[in-house]
Short mmCIF file of N, CA and C in Angstrom, two decimals:
data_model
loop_
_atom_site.label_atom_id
_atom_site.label_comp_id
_atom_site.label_asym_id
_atom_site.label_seq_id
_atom_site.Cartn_x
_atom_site.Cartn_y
_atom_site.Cartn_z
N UNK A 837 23.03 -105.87 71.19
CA UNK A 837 23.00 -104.56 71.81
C UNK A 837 23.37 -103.46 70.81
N UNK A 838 24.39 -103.42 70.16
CA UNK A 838 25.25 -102.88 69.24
C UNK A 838 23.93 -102.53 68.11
N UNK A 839 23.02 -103.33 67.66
CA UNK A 839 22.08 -103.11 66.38
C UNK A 839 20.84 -101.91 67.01
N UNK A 840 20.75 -101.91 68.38
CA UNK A 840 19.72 -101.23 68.81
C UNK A 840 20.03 -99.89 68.89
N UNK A 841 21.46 -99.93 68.96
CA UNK A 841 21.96 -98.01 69.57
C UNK A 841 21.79 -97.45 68.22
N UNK A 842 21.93 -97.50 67.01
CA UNK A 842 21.35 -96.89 65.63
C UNK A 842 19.83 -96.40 65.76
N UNK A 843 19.12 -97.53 66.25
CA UNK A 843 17.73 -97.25 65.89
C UNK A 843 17.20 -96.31 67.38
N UNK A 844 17.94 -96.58 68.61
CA UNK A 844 17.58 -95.68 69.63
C UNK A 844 18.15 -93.98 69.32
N UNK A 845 19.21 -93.83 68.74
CA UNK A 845 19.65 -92.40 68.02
C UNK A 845 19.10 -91.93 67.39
N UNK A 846 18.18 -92.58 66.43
CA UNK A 846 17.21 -92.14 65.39
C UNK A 846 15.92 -92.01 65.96
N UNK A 847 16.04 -92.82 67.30
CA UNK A 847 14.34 -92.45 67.84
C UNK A 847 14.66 -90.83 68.34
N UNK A 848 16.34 -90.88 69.22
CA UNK A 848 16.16 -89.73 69.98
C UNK A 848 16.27 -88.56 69.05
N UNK A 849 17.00 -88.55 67.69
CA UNK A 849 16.97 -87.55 66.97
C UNK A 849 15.60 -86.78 66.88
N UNK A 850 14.60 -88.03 65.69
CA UNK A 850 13.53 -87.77 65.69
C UNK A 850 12.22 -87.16 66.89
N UNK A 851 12.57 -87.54 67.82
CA UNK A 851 11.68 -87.23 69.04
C UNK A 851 12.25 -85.60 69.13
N UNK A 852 13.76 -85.17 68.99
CA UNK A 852 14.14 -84.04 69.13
C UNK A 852 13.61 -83.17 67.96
N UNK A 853 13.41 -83.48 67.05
CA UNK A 853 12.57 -82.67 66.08
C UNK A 853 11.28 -82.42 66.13
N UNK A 854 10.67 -83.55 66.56
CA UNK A 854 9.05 -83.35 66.84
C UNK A 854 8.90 -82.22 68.28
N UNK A 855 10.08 -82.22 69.20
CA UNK A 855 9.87 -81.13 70.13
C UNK A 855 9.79 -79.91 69.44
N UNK A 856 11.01 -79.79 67.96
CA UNK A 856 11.20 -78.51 67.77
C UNK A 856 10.17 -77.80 66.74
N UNK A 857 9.21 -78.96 66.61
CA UNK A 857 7.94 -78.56 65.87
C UNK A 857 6.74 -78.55 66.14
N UNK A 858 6.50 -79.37 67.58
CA UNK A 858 5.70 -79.48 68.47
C UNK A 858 4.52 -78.21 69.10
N UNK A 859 5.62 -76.84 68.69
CA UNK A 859 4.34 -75.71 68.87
C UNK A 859 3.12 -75.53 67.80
N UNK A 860 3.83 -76.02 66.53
CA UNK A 860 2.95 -75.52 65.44
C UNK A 860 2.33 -77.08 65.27
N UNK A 861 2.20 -78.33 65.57
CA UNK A 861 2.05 -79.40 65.73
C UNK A 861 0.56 -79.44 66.74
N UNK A 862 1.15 -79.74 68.03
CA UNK A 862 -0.14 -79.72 68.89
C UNK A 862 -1.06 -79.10 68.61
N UNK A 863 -0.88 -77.44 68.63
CA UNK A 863 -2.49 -76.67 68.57
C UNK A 863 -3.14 -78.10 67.56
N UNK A 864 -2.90 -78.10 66.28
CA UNK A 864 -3.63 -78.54 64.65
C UNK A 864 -4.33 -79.69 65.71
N UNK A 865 -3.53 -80.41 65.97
CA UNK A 865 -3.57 -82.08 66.74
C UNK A 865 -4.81 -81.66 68.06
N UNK A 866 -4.71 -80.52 68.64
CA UNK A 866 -5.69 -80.44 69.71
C UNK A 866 -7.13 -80.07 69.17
N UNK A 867 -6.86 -79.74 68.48
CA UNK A 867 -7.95 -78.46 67.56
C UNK A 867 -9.09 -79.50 67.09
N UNK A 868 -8.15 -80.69 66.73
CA UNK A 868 -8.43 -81.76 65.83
C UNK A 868 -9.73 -82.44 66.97
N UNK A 869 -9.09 -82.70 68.08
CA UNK A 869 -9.93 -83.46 68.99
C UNK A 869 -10.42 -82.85 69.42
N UNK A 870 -11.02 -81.25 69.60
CA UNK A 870 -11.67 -80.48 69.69
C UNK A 870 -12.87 -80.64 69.11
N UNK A 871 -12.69 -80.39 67.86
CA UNK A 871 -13.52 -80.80 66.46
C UNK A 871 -14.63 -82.02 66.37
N UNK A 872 -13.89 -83.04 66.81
CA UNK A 872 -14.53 -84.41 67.02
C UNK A 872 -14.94 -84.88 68.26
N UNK A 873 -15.09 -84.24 68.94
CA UNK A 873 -15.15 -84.91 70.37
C UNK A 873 -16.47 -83.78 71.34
N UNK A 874 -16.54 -82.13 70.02
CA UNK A 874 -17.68 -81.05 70.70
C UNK A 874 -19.04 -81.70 70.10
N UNK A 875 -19.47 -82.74 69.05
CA UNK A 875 -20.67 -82.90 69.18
C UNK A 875 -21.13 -84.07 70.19
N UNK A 876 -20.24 -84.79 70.85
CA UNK A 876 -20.48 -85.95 71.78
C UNK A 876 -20.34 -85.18 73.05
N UNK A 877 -20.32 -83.49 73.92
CA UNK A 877 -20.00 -83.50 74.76
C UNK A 877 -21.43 -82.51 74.80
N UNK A 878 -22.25 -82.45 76.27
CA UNK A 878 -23.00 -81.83 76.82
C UNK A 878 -22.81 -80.49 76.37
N UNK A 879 -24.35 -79.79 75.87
CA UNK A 879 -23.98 -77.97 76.21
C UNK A 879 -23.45 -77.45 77.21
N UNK A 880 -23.61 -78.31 78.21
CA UNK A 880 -23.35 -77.94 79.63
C UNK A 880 -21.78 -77.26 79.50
N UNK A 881 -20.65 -77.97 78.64
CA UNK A 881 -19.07 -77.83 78.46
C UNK A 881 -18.99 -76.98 77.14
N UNK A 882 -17.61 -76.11 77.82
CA UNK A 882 -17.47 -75.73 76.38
C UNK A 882 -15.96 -75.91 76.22
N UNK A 883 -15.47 -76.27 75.05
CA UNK A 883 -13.73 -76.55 74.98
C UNK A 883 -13.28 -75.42 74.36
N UNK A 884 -11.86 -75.66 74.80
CA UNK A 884 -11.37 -74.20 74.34
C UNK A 884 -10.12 -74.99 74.36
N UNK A 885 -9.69 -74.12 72.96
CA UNK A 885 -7.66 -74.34 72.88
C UNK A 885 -7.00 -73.22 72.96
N UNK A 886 -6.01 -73.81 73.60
CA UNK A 886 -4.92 -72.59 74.35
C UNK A 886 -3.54 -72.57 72.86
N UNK A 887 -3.09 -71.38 73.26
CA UNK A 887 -2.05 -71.28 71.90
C UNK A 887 -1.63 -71.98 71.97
N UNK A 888 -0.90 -73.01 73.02
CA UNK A 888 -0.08 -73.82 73.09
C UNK A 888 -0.28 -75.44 72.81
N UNK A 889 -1.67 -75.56 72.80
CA UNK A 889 -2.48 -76.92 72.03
C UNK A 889 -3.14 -77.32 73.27
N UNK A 890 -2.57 -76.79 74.13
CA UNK A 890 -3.86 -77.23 75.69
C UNK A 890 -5.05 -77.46 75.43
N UNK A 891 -5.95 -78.14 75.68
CA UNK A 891 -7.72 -78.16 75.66
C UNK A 891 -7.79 -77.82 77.35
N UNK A 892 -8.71 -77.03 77.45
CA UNK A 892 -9.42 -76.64 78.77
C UNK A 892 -10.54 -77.12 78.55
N UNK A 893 -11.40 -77.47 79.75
CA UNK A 893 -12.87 -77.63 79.33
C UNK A 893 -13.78 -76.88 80.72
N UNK A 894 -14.61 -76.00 80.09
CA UNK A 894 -15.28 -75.14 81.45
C UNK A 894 -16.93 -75.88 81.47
N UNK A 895 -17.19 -75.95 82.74
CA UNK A 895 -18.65 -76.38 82.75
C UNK A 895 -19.14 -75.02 83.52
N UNK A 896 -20.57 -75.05 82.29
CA UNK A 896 -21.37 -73.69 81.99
C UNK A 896 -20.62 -72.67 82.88
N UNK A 897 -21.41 -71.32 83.31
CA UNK A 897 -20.80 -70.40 83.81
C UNK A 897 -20.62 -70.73 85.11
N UNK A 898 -20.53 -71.37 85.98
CA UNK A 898 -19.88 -71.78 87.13
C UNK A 898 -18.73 -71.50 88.28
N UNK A 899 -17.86 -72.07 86.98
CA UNK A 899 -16.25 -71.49 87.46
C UNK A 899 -15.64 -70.85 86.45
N UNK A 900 -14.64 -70.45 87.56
CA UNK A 900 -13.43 -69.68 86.32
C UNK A 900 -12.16 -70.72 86.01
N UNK A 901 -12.26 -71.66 86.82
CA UNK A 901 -11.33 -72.29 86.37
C UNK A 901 -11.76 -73.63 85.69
N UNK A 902 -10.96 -74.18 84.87
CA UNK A 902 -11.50 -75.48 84.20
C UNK A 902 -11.86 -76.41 84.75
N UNK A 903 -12.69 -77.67 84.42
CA UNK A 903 -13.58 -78.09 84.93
C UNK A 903 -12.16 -79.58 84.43
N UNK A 904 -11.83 -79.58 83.38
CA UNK A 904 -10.63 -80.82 82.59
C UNK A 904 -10.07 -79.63 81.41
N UNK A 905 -8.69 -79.95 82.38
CA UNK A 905 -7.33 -79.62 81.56
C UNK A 905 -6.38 -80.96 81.14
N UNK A 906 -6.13 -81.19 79.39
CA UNK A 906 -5.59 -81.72 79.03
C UNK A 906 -4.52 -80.83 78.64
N UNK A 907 -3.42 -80.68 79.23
CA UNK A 907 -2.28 -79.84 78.79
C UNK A 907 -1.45 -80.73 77.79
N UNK A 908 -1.04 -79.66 76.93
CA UNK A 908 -0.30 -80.12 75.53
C UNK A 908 0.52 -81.15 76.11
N UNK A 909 1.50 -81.18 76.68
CA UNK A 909 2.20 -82.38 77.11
C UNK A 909 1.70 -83.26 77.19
N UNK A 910 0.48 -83.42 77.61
CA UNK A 910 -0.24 -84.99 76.96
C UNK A 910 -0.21 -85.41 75.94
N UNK A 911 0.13 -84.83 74.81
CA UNK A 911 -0.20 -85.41 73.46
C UNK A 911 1.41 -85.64 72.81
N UNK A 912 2.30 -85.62 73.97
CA UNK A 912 3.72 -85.45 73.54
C UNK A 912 4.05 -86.85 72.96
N UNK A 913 3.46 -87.84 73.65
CA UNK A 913 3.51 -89.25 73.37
C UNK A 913 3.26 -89.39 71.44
N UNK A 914 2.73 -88.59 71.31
CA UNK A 914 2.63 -88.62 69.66
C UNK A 914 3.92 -88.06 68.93
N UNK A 915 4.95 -87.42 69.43
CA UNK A 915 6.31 -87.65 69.05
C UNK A 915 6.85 -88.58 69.03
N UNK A 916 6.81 -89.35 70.20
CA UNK A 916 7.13 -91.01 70.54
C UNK A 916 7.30 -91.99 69.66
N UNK A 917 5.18 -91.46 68.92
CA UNK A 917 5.13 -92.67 68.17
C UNK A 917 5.62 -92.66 66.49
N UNK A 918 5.32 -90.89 66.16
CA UNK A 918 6.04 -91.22 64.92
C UNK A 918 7.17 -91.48 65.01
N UNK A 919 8.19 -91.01 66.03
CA UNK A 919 9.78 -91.32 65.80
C UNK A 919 10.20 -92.67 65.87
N UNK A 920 8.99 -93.21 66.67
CA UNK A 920 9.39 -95.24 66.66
C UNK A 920 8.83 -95.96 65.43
N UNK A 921 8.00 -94.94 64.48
CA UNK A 921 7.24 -95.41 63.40
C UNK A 921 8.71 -95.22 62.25
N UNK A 922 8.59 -94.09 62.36
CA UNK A 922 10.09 -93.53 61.05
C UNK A 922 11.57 -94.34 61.31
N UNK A 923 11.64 -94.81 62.44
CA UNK A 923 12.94 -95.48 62.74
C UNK A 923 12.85 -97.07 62.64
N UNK A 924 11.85 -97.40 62.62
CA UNK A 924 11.74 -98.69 61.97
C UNK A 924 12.25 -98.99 61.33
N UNK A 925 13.13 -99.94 60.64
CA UNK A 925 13.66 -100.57 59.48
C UNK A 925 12.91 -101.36 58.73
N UNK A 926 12.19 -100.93 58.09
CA UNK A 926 10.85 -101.17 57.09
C UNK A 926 10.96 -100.06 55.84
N UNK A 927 10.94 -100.84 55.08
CA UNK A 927 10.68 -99.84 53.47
C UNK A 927 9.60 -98.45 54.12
N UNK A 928 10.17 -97.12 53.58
CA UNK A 928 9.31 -96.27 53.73
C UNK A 928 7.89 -96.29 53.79
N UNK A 929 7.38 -96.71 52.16
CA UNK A 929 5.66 -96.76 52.52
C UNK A 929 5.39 -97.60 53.17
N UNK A 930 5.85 -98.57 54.01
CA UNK A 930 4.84 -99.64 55.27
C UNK A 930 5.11 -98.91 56.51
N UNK A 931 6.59 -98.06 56.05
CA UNK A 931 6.38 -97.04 57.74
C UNK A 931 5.49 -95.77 57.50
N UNK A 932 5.36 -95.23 56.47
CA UNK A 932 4.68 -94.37 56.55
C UNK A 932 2.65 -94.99 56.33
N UNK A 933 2.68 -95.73 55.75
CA UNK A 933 1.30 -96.53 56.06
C UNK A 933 0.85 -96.87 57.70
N UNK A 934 1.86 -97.55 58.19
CA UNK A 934 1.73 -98.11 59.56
C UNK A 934 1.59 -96.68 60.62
N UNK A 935 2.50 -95.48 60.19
CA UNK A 935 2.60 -94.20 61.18
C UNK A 935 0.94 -93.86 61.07
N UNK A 936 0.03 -93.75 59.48
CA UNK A 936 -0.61 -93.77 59.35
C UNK A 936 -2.32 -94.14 59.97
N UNK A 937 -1.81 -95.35 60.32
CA UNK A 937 -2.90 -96.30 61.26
C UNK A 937 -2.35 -95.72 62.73
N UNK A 938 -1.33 -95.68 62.86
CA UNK A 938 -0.94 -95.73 64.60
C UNK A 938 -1.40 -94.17 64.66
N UNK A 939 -1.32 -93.50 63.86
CA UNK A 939 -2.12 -92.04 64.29
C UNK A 939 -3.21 -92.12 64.54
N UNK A 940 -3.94 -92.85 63.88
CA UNK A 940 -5.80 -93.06 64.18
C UNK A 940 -6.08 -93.70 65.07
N UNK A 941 -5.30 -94.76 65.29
CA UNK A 941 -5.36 -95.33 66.67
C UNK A 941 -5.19 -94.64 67.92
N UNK A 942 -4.63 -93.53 68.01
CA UNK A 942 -3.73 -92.72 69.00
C UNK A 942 -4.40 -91.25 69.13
N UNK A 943 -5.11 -91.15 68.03
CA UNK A 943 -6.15 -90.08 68.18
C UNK A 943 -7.41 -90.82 68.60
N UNK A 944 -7.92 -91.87 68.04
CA UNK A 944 -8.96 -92.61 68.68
C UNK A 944 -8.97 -92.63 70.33
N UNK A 945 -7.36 -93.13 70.49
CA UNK A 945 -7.55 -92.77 72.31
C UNK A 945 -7.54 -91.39 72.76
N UNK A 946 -6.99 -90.36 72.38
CA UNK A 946 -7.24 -89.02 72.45
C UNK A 946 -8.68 -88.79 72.99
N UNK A 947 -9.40 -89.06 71.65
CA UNK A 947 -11.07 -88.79 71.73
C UNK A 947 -11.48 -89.40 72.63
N UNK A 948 -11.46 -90.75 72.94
CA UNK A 948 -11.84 -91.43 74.10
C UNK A 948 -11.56 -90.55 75.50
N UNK A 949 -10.18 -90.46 75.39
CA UNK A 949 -9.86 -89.89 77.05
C UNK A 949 -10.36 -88.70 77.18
N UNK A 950 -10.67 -87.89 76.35
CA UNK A 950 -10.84 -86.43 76.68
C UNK A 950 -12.39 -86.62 77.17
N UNK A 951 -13.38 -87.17 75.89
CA UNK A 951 -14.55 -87.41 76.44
C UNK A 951 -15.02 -88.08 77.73
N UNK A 952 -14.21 -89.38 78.31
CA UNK A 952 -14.38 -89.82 79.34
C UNK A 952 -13.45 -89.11 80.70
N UNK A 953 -12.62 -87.99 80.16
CA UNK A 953 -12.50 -86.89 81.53
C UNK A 953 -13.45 -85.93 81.67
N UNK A 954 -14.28 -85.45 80.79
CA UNK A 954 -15.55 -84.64 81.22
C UNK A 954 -16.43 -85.76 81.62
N UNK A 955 -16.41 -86.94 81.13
CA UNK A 955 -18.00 -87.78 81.86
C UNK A 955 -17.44 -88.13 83.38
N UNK A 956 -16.30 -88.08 83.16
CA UNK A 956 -16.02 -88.55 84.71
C UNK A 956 -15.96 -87.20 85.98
N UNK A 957 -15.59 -86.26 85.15
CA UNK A 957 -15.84 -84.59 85.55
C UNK A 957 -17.50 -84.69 86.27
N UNK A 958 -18.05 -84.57 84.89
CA UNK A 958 -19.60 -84.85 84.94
C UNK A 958 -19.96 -85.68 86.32
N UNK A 959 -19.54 -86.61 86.45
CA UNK A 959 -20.41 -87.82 87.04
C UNK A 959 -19.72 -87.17 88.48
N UNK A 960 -18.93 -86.68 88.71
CA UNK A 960 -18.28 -86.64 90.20
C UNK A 960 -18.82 -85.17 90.44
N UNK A 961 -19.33 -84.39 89.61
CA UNK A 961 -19.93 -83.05 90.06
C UNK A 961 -21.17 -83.29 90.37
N UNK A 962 -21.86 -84.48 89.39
CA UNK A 962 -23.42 -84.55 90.64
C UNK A 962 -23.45 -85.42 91.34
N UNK A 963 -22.61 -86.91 91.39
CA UNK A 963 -22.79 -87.11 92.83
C UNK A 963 -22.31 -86.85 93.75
N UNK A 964 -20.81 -85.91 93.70
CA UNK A 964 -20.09 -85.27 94.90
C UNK A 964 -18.91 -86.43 95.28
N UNK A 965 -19.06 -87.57 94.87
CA UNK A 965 -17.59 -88.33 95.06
C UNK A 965 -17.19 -89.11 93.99
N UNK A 966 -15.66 -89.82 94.00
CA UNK A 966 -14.97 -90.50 92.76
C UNK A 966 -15.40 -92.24 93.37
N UNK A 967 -15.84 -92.60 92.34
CA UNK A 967 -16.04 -93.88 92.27
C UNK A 967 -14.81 -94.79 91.98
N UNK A 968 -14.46 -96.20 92.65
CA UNK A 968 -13.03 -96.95 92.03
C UNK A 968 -13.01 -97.54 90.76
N UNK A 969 -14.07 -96.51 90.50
CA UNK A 969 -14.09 -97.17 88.46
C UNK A 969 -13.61 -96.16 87.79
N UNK A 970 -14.65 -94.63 88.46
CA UNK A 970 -14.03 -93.78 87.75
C UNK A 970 -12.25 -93.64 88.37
N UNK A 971 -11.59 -93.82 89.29
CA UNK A 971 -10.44 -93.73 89.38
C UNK A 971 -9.39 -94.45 88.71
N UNK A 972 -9.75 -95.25 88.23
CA UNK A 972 -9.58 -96.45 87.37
C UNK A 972 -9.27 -96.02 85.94
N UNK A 973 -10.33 -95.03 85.66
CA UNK A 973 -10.28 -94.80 84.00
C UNK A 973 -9.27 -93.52 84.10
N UNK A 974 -9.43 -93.04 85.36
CA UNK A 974 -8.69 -91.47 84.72
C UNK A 974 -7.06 -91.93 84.82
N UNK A 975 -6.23 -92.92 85.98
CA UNK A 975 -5.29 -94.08 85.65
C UNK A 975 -5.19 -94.28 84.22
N UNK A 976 -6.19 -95.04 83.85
CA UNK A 976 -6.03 -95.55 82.42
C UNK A 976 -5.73 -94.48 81.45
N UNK A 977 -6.59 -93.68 81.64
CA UNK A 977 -6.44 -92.63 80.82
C UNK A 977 -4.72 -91.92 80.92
N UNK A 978 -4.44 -91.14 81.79
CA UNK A 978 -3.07 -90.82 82.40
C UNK A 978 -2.17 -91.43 82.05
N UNK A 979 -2.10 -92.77 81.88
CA UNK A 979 -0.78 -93.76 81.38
C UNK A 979 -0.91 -94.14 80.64
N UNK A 980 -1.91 -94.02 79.86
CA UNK A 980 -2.02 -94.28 78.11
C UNK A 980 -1.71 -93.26 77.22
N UNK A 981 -1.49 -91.92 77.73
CA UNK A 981 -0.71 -91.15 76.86
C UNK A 981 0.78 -91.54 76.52
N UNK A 982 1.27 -92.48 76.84
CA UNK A 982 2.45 -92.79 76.70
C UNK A 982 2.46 -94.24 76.34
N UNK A 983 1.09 -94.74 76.83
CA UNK A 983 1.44 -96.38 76.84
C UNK A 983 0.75 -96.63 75.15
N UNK A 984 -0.50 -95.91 74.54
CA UNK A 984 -0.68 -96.21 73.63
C UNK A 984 0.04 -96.00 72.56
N UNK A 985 1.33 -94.97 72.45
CA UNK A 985 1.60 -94.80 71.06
C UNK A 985 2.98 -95.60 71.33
N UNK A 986 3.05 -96.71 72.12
CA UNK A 986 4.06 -97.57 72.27
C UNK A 986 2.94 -98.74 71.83
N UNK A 987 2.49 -98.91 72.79
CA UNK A 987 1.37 -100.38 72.14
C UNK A 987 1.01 -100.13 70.58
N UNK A 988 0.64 -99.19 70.31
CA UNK A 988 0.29 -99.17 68.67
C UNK A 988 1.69 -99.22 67.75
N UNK A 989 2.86 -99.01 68.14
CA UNK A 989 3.98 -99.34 67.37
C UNK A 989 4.54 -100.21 67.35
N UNK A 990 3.87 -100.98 68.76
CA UNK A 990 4.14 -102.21 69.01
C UNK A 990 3.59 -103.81 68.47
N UNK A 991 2.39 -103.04 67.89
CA UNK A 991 1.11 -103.78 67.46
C UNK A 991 1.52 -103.80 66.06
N UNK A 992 1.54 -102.55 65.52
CA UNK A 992 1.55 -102.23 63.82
C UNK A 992 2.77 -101.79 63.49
N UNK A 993 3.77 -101.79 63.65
CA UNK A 993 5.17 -101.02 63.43
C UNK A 993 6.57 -101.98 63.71
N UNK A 994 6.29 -102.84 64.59
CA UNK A 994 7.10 -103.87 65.30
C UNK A 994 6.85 -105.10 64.76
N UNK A 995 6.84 -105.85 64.03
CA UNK A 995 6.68 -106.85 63.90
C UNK A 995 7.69 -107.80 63.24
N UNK A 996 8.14 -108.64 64.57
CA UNK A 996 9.57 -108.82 64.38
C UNK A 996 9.48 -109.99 63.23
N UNK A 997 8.65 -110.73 63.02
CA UNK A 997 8.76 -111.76 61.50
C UNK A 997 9.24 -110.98 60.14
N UNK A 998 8.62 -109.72 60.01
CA UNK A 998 8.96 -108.84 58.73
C UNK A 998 9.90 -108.62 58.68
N UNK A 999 10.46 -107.30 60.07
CA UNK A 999 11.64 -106.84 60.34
C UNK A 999 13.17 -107.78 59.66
N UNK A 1000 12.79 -109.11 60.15
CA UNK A 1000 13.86 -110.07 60.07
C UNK A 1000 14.03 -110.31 58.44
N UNK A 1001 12.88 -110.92 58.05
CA UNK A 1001 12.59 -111.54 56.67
C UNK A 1001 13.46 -110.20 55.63
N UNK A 1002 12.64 -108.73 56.30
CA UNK A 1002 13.20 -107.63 55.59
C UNK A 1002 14.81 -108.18 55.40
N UNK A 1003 15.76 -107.77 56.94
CA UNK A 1003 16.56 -107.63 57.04
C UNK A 1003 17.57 -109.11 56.20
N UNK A 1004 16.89 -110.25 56.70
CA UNK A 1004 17.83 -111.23 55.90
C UNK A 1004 17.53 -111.17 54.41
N UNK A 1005 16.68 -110.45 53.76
CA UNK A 1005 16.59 -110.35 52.28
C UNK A 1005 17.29 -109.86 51.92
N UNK A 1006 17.52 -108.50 52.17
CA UNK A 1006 18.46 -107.67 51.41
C UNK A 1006 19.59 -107.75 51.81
N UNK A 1007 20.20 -108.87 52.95
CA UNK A 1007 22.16 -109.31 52.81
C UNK A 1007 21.73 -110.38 51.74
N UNK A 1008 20.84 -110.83 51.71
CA UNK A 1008 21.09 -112.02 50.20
C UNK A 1008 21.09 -111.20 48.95
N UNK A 1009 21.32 -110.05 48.40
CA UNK A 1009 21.31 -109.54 47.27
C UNK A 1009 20.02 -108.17 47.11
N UNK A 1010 19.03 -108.52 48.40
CA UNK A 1010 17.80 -107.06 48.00
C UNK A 1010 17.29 -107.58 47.25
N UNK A 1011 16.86 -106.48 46.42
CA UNK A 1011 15.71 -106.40 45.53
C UNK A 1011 16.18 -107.14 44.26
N UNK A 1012 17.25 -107.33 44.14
CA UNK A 1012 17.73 -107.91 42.83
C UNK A 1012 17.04 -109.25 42.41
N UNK A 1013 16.79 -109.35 40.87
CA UNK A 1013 16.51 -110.54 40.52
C UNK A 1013 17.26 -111.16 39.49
N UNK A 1014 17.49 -112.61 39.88
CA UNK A 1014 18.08 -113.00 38.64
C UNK A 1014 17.07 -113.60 37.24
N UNK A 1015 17.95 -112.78 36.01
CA UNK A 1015 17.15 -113.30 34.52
C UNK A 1015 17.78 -114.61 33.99
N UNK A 1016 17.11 -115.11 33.32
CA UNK A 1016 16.98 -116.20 32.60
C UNK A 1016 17.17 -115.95 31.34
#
């Protein structure tokens, strides 16, 4: 119990910093999936970012109100994951390599969900009702802002054979070698 409250202090530190940088953070991070995600989406939509890193998405002139709002707090889970990436007890460059991958992974689901909340937008504006598939994905979608940048630290960041091997190496002496 005692070995975990270090590394849970350092998650909560870190998570408290990524809040306090989180304004100038999101927009870049929304902007980003903005970027990658407007040539896969219908003329029909157009995305827009809010100062605050929100994506709105309006279908054609229609409405005034958005058609899919991903509000910045969705992407908060990406504090999560670097602070469980940096608090790892792993030599710097395999945490900063591994934060590395778990970002692409975590923007990969980004792109996914945003695109499959306008197709599912899409698909329920012309046939007029939600299907238990599409209810299904927007679920999936919804609890994977939180569940993926745990599964990806969990996948690439966690891996308790290293962790250990790390940790019992360096009470035997570290990096030291003996000469001959």
């Amino acid at each position: 119990m005692r070995s975990w409250l270090p590394f849970a202090a350092k998650v909560f530190a870190l998570v408290l910093i990524f809040a306090l940088l989180a304004p100038v953070i999101l927009p870049f991070y929304s902007g980003l999936q903005i970027g990658f995600v407007r040539p896969f989406v219908s003329s029909d939509f157009t995305l827009r970012l809010q100062p605050d890193g929100s994506i709105y998405v309006y279908f054609k002139n229609y409405y005034q109100k958005p058609a899919v709002e991903r509000n910045a707090t969705s992407f908060s889970g990406l504090g999560l994951m670097i602070a469980l990436f940096l608090a790892t007890p792993l030599p710097w460059r395999r945490r900063l390599a591994r934060l590395g991958l778990g970002a692409l992974v975590l923007l990969g689901f980004h792109l996914i969900a945003l695109w499959g909340l306008i197709a599912i937008w899409e698909a329920m504006f012309r046939s007029g009702s939600i299907s238990v598939g599409m209810r299904w994905a927007y679920t999936l979608i919804a609890s994977g802002d939180w569940l993926a940048p745990l599964a990806s630290w969990g996948l690439l960041g966690f891996l308790r054979r290293e962790i250990t091997t790390q940790h019992k190496h360096s009470e035997k002496g570290g990096d030291s070698y003996a000469s001959v």
